[in-house]
Coordinates of C-alpha atoms and ligand atoms in Angstrom, one line a residue:
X131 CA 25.3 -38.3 1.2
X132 CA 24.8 -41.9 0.6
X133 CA 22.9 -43.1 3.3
X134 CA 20.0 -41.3 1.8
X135 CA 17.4 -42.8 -0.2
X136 CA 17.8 -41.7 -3.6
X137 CA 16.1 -42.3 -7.0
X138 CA 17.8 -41.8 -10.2
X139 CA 16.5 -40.7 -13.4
X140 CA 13.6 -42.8 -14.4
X141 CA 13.1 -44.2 -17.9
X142 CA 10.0 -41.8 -19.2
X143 CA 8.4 -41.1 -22.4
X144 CA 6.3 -38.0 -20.2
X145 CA 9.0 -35.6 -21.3
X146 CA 7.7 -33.9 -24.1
X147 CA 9.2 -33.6 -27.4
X148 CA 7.3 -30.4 -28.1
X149 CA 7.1 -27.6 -25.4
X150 CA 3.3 -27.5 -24.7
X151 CA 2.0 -24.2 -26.1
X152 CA -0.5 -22.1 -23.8
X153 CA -2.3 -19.4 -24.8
X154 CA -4.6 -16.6 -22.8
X155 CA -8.4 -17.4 -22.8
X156 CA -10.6 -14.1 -23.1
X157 CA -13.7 -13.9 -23.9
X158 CA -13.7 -17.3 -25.3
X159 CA -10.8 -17.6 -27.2
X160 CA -7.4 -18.6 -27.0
X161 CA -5.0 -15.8 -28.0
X162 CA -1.4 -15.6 -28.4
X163 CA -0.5 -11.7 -26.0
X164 CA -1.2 -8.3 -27.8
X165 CA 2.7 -7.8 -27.9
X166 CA 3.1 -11.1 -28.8
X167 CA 5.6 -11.9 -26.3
X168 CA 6.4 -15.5 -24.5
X169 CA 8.3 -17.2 -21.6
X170 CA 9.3 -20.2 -21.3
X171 CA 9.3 -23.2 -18.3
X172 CA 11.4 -25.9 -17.8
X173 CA 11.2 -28.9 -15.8
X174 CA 13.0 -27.6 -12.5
X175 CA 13.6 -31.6 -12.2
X176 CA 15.3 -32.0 -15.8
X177 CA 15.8 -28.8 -17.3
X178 CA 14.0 -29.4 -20.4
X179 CA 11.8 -27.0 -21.6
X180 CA 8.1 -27.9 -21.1
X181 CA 6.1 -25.2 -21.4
X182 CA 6.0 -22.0 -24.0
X183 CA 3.0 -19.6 -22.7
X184 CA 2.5 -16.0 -23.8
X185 CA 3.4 -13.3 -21.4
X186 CA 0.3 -11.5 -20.7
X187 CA 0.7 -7.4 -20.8
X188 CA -1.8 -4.6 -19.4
X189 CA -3.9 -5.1 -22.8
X190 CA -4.2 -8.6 -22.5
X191 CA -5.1 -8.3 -19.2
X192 CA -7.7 -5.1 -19.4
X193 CA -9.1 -7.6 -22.7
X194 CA -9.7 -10.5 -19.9
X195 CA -11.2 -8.0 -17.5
X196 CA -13.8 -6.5 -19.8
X197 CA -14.9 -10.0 -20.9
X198 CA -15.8 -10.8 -17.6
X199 CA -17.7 -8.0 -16.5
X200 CA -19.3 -7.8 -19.8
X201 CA -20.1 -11.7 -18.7
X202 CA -21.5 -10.5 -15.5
X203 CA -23.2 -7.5 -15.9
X204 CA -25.4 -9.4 -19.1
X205 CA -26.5 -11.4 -16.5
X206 CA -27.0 -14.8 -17.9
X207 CA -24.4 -16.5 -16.0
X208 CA -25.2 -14.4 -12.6
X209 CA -29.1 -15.2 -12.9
X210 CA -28.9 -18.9 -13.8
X211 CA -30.1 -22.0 -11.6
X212 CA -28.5 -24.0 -9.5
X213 CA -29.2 -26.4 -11.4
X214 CA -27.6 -25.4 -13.8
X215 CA -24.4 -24.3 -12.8
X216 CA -24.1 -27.4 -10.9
X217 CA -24.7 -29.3 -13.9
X218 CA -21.8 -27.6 -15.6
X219 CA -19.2 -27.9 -12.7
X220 CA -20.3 -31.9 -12.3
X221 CA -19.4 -32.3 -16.0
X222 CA -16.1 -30.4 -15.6
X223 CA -15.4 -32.9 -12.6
X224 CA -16.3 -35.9 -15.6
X225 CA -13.4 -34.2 -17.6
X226 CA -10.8 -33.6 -14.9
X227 CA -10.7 -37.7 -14.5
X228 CA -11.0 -38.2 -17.8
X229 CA -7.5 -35.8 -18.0
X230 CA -6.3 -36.9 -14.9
X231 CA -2.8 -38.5 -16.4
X232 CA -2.5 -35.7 -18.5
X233 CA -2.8 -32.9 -16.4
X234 CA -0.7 -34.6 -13.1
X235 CA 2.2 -35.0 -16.1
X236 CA 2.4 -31.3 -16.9
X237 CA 2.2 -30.5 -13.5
X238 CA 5.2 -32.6 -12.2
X239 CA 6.6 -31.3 -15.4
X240 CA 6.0 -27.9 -14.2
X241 CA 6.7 -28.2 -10.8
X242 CA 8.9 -30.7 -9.8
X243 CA 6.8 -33.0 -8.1
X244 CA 6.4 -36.7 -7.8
X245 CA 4.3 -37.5 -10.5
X246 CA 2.1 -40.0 -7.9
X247 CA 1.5 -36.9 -5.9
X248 CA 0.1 -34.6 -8.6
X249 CA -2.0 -37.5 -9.7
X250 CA -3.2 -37.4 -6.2
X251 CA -4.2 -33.9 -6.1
X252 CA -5.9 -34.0 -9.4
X253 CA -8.0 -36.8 -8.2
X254 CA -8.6 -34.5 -5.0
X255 CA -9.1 -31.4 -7.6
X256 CA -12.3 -33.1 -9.1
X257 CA -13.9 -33.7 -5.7
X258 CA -13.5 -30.4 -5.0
X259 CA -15.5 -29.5 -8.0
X260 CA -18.4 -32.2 -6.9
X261 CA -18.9 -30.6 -4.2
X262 CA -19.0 -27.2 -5.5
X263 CA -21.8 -28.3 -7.3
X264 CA -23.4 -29.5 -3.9
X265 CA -23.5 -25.8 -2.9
X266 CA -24.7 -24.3 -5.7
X267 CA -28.2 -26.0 -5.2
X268 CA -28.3 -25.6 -1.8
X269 CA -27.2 -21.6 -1.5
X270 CA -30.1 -19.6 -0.1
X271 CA -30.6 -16.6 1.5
X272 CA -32.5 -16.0 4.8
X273 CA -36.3 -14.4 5.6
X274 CA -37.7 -12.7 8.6
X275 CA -41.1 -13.5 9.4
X276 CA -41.5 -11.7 12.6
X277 CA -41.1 -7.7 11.7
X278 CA -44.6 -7.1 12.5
X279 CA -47.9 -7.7 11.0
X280 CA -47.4 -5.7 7.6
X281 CA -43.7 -6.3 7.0
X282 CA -41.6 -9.0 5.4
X283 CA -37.7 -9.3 4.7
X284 CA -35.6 -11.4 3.1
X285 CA -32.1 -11.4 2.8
X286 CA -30.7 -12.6 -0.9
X287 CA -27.6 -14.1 -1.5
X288 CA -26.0 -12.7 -4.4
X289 CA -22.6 -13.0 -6.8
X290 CA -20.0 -10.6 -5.7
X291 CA -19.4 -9.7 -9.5
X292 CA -16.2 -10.4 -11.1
X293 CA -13.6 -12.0 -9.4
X294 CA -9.7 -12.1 -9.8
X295 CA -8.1 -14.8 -9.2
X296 CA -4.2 -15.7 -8.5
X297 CA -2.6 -18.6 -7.9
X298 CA 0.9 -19.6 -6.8
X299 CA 3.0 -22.2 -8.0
X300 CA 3.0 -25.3 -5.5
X301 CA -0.3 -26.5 -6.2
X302 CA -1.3 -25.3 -8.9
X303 CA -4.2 -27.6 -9.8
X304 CA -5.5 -28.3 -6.6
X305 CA -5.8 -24.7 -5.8
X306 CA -7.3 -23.2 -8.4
X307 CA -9.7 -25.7 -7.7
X308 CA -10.5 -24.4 -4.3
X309 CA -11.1 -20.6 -5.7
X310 CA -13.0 -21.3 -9.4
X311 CA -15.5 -24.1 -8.9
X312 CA -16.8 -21.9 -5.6
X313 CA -16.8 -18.7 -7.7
X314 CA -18.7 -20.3 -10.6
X315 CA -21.3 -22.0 -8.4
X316 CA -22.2 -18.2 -6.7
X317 CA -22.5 -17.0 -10.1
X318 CA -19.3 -14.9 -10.2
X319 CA -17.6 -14.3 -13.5
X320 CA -13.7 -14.6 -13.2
X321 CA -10.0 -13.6 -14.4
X322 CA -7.6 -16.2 -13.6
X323 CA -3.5 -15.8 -13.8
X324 CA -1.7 -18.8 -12.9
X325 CA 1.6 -18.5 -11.3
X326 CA 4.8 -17.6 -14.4
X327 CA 6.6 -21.3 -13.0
X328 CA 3.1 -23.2 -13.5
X329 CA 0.9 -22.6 -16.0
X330 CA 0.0 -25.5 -18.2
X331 CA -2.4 -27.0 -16.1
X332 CA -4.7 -24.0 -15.8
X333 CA -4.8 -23.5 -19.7
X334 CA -5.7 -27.1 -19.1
X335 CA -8.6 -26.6 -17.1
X336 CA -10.0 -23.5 -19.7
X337 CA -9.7 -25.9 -22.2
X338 CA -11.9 -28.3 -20.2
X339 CA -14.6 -25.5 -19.2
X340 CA -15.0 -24.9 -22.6
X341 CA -15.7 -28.7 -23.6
X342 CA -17.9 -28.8 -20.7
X343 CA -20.0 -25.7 -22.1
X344 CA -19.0 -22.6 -20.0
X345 CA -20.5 -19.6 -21.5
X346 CA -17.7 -17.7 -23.1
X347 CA -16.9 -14.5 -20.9
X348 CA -17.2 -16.2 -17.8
X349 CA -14.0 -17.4 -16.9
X350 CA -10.8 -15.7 -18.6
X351 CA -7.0 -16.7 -17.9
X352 CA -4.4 -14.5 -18.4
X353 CA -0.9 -15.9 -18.2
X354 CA 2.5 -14.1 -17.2
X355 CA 3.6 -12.4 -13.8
X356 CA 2.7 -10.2 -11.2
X357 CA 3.5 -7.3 -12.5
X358 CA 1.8 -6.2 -14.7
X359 CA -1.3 -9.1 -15.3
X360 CA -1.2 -9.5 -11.3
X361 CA -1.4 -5.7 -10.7
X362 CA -4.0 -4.9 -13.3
X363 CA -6.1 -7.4 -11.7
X364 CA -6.1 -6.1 -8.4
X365 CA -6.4 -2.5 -9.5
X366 CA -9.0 -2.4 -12.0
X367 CA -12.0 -1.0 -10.7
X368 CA -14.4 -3.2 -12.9
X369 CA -13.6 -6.5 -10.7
X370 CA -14.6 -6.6 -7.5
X371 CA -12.9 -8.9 -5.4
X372 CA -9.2 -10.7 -5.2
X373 CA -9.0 -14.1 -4.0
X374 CA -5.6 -14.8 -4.0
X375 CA -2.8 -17.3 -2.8
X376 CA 0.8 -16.7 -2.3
X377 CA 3.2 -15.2 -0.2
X378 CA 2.2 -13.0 2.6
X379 CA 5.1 -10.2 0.9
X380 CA 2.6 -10.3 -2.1
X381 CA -0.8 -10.9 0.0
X382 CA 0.2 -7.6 1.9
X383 CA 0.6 -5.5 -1.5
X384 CA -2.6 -6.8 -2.7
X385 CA -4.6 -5.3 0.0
X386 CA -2.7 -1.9 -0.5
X387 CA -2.9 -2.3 -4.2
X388 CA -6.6 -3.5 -4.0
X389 CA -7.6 -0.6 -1.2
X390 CA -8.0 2.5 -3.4
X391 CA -11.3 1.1 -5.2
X392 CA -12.4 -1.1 -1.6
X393 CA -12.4 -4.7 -3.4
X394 CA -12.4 -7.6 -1.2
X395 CA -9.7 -9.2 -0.9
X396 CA -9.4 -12.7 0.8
X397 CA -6.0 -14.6 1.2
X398 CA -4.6 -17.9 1.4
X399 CA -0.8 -17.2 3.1
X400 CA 2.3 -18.6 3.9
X401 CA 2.5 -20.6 7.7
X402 CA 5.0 -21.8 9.8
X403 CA 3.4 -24.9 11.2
X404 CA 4.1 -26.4 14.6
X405 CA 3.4 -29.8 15.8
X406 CA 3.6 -30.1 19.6
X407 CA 4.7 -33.7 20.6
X408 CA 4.3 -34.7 24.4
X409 CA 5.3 -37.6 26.2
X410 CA 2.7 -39.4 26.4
X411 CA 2.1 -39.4 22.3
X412 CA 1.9 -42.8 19.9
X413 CA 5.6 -41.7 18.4
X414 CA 5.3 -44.2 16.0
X415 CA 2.6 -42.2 14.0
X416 CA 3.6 -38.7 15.0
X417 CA 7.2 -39.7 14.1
X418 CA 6.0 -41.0 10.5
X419 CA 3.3 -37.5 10.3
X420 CA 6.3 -35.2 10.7
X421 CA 8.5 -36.6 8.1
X422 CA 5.3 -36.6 6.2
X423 CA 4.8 -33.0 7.1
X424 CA 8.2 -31.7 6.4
X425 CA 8.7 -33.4 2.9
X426 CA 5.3 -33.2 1.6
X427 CA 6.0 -31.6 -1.5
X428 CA 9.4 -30.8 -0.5
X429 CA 8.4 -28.7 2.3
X430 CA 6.9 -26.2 -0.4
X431 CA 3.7 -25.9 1.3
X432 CA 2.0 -23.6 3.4
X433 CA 0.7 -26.2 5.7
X434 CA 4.5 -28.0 6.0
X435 CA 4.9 -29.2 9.6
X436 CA 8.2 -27.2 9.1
X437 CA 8.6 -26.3 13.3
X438 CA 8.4 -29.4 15.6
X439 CA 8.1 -28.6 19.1
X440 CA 8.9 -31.7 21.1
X441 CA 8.6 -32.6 25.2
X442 CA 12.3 -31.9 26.5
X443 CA 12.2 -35.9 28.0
X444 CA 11.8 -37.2 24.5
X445 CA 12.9 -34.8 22.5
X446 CA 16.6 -36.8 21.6
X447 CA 15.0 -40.2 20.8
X448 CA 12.2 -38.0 18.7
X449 CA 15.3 -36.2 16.7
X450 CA 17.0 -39.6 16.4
X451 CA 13.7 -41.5 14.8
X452 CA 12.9 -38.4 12.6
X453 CA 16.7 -38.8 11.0
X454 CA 16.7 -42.2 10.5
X455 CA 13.1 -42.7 8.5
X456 CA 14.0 -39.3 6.7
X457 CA 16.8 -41.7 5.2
X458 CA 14.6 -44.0 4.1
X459 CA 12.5 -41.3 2.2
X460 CA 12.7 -41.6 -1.7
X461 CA 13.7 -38.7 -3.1
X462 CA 14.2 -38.1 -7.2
X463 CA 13.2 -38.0 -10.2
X464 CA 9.7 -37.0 -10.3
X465 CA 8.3 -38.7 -12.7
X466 CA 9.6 -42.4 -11.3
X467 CA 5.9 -43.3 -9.1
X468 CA 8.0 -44.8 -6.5
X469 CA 9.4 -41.3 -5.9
X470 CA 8.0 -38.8 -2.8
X471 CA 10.1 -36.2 -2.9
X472 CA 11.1 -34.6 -6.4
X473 CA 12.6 -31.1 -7.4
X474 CA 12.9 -27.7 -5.8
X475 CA 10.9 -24.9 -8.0
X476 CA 14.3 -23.0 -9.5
X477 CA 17.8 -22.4 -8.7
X478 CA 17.0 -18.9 -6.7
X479 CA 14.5 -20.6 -4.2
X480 CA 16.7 -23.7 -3.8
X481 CA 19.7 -21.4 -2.9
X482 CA 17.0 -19.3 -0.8
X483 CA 16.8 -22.6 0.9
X484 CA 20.1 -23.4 1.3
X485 CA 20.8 -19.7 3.2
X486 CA 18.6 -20.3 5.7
X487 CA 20.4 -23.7 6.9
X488 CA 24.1 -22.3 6.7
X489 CA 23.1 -18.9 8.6
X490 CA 21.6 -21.1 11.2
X491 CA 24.6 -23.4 11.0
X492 CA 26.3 -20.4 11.7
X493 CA 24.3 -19.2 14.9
X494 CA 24.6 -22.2 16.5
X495 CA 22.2 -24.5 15.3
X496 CA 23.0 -28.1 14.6
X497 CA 22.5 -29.8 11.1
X498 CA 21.8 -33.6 12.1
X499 CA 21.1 -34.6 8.4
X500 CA 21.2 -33.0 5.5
X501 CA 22.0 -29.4 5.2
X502 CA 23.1 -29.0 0.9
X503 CA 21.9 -29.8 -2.2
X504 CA 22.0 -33.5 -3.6
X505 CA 22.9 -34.3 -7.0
X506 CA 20.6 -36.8 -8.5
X507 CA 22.0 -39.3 -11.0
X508 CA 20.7 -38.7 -14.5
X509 CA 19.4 -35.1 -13.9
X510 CA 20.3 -31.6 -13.9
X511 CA 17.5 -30.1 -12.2
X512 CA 17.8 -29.0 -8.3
X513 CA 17.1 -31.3 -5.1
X514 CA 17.8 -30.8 -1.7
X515 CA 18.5 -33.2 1.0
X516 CA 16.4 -34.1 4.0
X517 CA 16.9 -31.6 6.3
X518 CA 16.4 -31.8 10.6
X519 CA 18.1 -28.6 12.5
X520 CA 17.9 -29.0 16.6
X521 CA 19.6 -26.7 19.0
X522 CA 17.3 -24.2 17.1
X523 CA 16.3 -20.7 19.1
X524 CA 12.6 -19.3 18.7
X525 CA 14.1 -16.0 17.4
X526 CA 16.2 -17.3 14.9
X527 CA 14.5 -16.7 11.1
X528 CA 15.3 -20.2 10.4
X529 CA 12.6 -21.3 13.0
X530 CA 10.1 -18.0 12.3
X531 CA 10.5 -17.7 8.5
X532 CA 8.7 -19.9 6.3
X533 CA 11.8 -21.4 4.5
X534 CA 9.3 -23.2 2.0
X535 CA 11.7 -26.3 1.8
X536 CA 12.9 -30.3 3.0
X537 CA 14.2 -28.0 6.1
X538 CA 12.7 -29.2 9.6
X539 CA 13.5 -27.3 12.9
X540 CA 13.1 -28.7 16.1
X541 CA 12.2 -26.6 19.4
X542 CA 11.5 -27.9 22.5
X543 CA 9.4 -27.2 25.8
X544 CA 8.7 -28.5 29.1
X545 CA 4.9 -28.2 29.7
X546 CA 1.7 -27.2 28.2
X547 CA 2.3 -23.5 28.3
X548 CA 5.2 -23.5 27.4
X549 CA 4.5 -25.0 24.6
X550 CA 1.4 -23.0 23.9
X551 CA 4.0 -19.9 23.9
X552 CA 6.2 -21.3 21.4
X553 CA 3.1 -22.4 18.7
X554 CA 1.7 -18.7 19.2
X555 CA 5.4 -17.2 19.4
X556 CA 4.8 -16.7 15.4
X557 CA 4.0 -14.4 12.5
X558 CA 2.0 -16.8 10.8
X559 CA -1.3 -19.0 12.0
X560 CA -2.4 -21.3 9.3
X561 CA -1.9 -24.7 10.9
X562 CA -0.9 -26.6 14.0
X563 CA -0.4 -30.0 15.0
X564 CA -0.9 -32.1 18.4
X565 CA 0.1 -35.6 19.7
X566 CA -0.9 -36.4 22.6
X567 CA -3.0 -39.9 23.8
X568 CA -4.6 -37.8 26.3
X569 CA -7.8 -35.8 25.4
X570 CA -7.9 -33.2 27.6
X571 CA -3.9 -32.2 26.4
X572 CA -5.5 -32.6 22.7
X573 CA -8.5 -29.9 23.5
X574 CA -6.7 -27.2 25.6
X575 CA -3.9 -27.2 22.9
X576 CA -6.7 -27.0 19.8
X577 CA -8.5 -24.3 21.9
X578 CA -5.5 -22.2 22.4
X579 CA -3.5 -22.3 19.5
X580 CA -3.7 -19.5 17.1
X581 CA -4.6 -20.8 13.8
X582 CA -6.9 -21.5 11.0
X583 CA -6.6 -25.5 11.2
X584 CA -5.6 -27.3 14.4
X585 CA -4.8 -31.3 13.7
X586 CA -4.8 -33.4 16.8
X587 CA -2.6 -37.0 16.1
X588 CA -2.8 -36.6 12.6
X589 CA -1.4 -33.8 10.1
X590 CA -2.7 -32.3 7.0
X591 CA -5.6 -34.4 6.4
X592 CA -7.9 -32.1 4.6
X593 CA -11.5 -32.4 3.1
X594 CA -14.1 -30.6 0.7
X595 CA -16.5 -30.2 3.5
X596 CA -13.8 -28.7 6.1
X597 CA -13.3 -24.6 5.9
X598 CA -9.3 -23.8 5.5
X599 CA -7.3 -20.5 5.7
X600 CA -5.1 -18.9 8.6
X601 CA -5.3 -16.1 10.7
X602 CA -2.3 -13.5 11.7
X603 CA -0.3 -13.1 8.8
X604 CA -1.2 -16.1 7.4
X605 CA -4.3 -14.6 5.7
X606 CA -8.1 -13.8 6.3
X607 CA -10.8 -15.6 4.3
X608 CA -11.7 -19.1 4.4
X609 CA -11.9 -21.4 1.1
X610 CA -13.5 -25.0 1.4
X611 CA -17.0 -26.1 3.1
X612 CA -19.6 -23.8 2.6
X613 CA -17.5 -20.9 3.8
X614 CA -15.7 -21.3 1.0
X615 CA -19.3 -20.4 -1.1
X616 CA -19.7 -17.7 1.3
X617 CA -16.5 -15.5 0.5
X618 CA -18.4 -15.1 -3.2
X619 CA -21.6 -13.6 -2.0
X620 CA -22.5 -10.6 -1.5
X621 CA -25.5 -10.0 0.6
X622 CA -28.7 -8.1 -0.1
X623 CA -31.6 -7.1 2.2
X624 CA -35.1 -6.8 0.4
X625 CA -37.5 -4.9 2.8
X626 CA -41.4 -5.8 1.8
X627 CA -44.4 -3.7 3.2
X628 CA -47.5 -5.7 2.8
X629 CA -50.5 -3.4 2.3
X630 CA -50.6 0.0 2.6
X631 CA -50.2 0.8 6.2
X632 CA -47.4 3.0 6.0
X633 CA -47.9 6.0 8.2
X634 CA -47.0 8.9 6.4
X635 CA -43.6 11.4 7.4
X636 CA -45.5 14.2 6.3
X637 CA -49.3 14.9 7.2
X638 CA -49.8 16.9 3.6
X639 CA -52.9 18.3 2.7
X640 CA -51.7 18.7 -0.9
X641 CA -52.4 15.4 -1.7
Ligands
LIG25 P1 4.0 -15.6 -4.8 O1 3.4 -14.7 -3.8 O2 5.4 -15.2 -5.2 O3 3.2 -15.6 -6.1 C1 1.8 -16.0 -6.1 C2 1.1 -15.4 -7.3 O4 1.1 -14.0 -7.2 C3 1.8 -15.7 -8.6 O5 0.8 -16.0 -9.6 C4 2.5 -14.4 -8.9 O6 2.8 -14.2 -10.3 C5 1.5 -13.4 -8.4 N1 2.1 -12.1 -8.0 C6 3.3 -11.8 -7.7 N2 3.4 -10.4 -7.5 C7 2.2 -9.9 -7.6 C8 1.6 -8.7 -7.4 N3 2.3 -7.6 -7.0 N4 0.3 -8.5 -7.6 C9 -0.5 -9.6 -7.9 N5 0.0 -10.8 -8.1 C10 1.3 -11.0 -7.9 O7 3.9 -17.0 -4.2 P2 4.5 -18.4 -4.7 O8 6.0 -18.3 -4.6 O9 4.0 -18.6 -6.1 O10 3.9 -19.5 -3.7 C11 4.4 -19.8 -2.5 C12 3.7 -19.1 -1.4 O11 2.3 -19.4 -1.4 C13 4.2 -19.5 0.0 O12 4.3 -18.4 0.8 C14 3.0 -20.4 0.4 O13 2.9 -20.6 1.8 C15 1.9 -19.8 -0.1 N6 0.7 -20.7 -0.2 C16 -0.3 -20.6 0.7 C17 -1.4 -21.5 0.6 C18 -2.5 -21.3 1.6 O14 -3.6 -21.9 1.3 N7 -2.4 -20.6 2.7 C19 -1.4 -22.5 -0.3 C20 -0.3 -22.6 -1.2 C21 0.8 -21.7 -1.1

């Protein structure tokens, strides 16, 4: 296609000449796996070979386990202030901006992303730590003063134990940053495995917790895949809760795996977002939020505006407007900062893709840009066009699946409940989108759509202070704002006689 805006290979010294060598952290130390074995990651954008990590096995991963119940169950890290803790999450903030450059690079290297992005989300990544600390002062419990005139209770707020975490591969920074930083400041004790495609940036971070003065013990990262580090950690009985984020496939086999010693599990899931756009909306800013939406990341994010459903009346100038800016959208090599849309993860996910769009081809569906891979100039990695499919049918899988790509599909309705019917036709409910000028439009939609986040004339603005997570099969849980504390706690009643009024059970005469 060459009406599209492409970017070719930019002139960068950020590829490495060395693959960057990460190691496991247990119990303080890096270590290469038991076995010894390694994988390797290359830049999905240039093919080099980036990253050489070892491959975690069940002893690596039982290793990391009893490190951080040993961590927990001393107590040190459990029973320590506020204060304290937040003192050591604020100076792991410090360090994250002092790393910034560093850690974006290996994660566009990792991921394929535009390099101005990652910086983006590493600069978001430290707030998130900031404000961690915030709760960690504040936690508390609750008392009750009213049980009567001999009795107090309190209710304590107390670390869940140790906690594994999982992470996925689309943001990897950011999101371990929405699990850890929350975990630490309950007093939790943790196992981390990064996703197999990314995991450079969370040795990163260990590296970082350790400058900052983490007790050793306290948080462990096992690298390597699901199975086995990813089962181990969500069968073990010693750890007592999964927070995890991924695909709902893998979310659903965590809670089976995780059922037969009763951890909690929370989970962060995959979404097919709508935004509903009515006739009366500012389509200049709703027109710019959905090719936003839909390319963010290259569509390889759970909150991707991937399902626009669009007022019948507007709905062809809305298709042709969302065409023509998607041809002005830079996509390419992801370490040029002018670039917003860089690789796809690997070759199986980019053909994934690319099945979705020809079997809806097939069905009847029109492609009105886009629709196969591109070939960027210079590289060898993969990249897929802009994508817009109309003429699309709510049961097709193209408009219910989450296709986790540049691949927008448009729907359309012809009044509010219709359009209602169409956002809550769906598996998934993390996120969903209105724009309307009219506030009363704005409020029933919000109200009645099912799911976790509901934007009204914006999209995907997110903050520290605002809880996110789905509902349906888009997970259960919430991480962010003090919920996001909350799902680390555990909670503990203390029931307090004062004096000695109890009135005995039994009337002995022994005594
Ligand atoms: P994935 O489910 O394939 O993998 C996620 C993590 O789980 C990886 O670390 C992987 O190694 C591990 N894993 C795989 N099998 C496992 C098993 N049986 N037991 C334990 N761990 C296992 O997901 P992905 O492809 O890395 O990420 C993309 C998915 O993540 C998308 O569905 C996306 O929507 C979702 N996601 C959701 C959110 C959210 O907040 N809701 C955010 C980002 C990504």
């Amino acid at each position: 296609m060459t009406d599209l805006t492409i970017l070719s290979k930019y002139a960068s010294d950020a590829l490495p000449s060395e693959p960057f060598r990460a190691r496991h952290l247990i119990g303080g130390q890096w270590l290469d796996s038991a076995d010894g074995a390694t994988f390797e990651r290359c830049s999905p954008a240039h093919g080099t070979c980036v990253t050489i990590a070892a491959k975690g096995g069940a002893a690596d991963t039982d290793a990391a386990i009893t490190a951080a119940r040993a961590a927990f169950d001393q107590g040190d890290w459990a029973f320590s202030s506020g204060k304290d803790r937040a003192t050591l999450l604020l100076r792991v903030a410090d360090l994250i901006d002092r790393e910034r450059v560093r850690i974006a690079t290996a994660e566009t290297l990792e991921s394929g992303k535009p390099i101005s992005q990652a910086m983006a989300e590493i600069e978001g990544a430290a707030d998130l730590w900031r404000f961690a600390a915030s709760l960690a002062r504040t936690m508390h419990g609750e008392s009750h003063n009213s049980l009567g005139p001999d009795m107090l209770g309190v209710v304590l707020k107390e670390p869940i134990g140790v906690v594994s975490i999982i992470t996925p591969w689309n943001f990897p920074f950011l999101i371990v940053s929405q699990k850890l930083p929350f975990a630490l400041a309950a007093g939790c004790t943790v196992v981390i495995k990064p996703s197999e495609m990314t995991p450079a940036t969370t040795v990163i971070l260990g590296e970082l917790l350790i400058e900052a003065g983490l007790p050793f013990g306290v948080a462990n990262i096992v690298l390597g895949y699901g199975d086995p580090v990813g089962t181990a950690m969500t069968t073990d009985p010693r750890v007592d809760m999964v927070t995890f984020t991924g695909s709902t496939g893998v979310g659903k086999a965590i809670v089976k795996a995780a059922g037969d010693t009763l951890k909690k599990v929370s989970l962060e899931l995959g979404g097919k977002n709508p935004q509903v756009i009515f006739p009366d909306a500012d389509l200049d800013s709703a027109i710019d939020a959905i090719v936003f939406g839909i390319y963010f990341n290259a569509g390889e994010c759970c909150n991707s505006g991937s399902r626009i459903i669009v007022h019948e009346d507007i709905a062809e100038e809305v298709i042709a407007r969302i065409v023509a800016l998607s041809r002005e959208v830079p996509f390419g090599d992801p370490l040029n900062p002018a670039t917003k849309v860089g690789a796809i993860i690997s070759p199986q996910h980019q053909a994934k893709i690319d099945a979705y769009v020809q079997a809806a081809a097939k069905a009847g569906a029109q492609v009105r840009l886009g629709g196969a891979a591109i070939a960027i100039p210079g590289l060898s990695g993969e990249f897929y066009q802009p994508t817009v499919i109309s003429d699309v049918t709510a049961n097709m899988p193209i408009a219910r699946d989450e296709v986790f790509g540049p691949v927008l599909v448009v729907l359309t309705f012809k009044n509010l409940d219709d359009a209602v019917a169409l956002t809550n036709d769906a598996a998934y409910g993390l996120s969903a989108g209105v724009w309307s000028e009219n506030i009363h439009t704005c409020l029933e939609f919000a109200r009645r759509a099912q799911a976790g986040t509901v934007w009204t004339n914006t999209w995907m603005d997110g903050f520290a202070e605002m809880p996110f997570g789905g509902v349906k099969e888009s997970g259960q849980g919430r991480e962010l704002g003090r919920y996001g504390l909350e799902e680390f706690l555990e909670t503990k009643t203390v029931t307090m006689r004062i004096g000695r009024s109890r009135t005995p059970w039994i009337e002995t005469k022994a005594i």
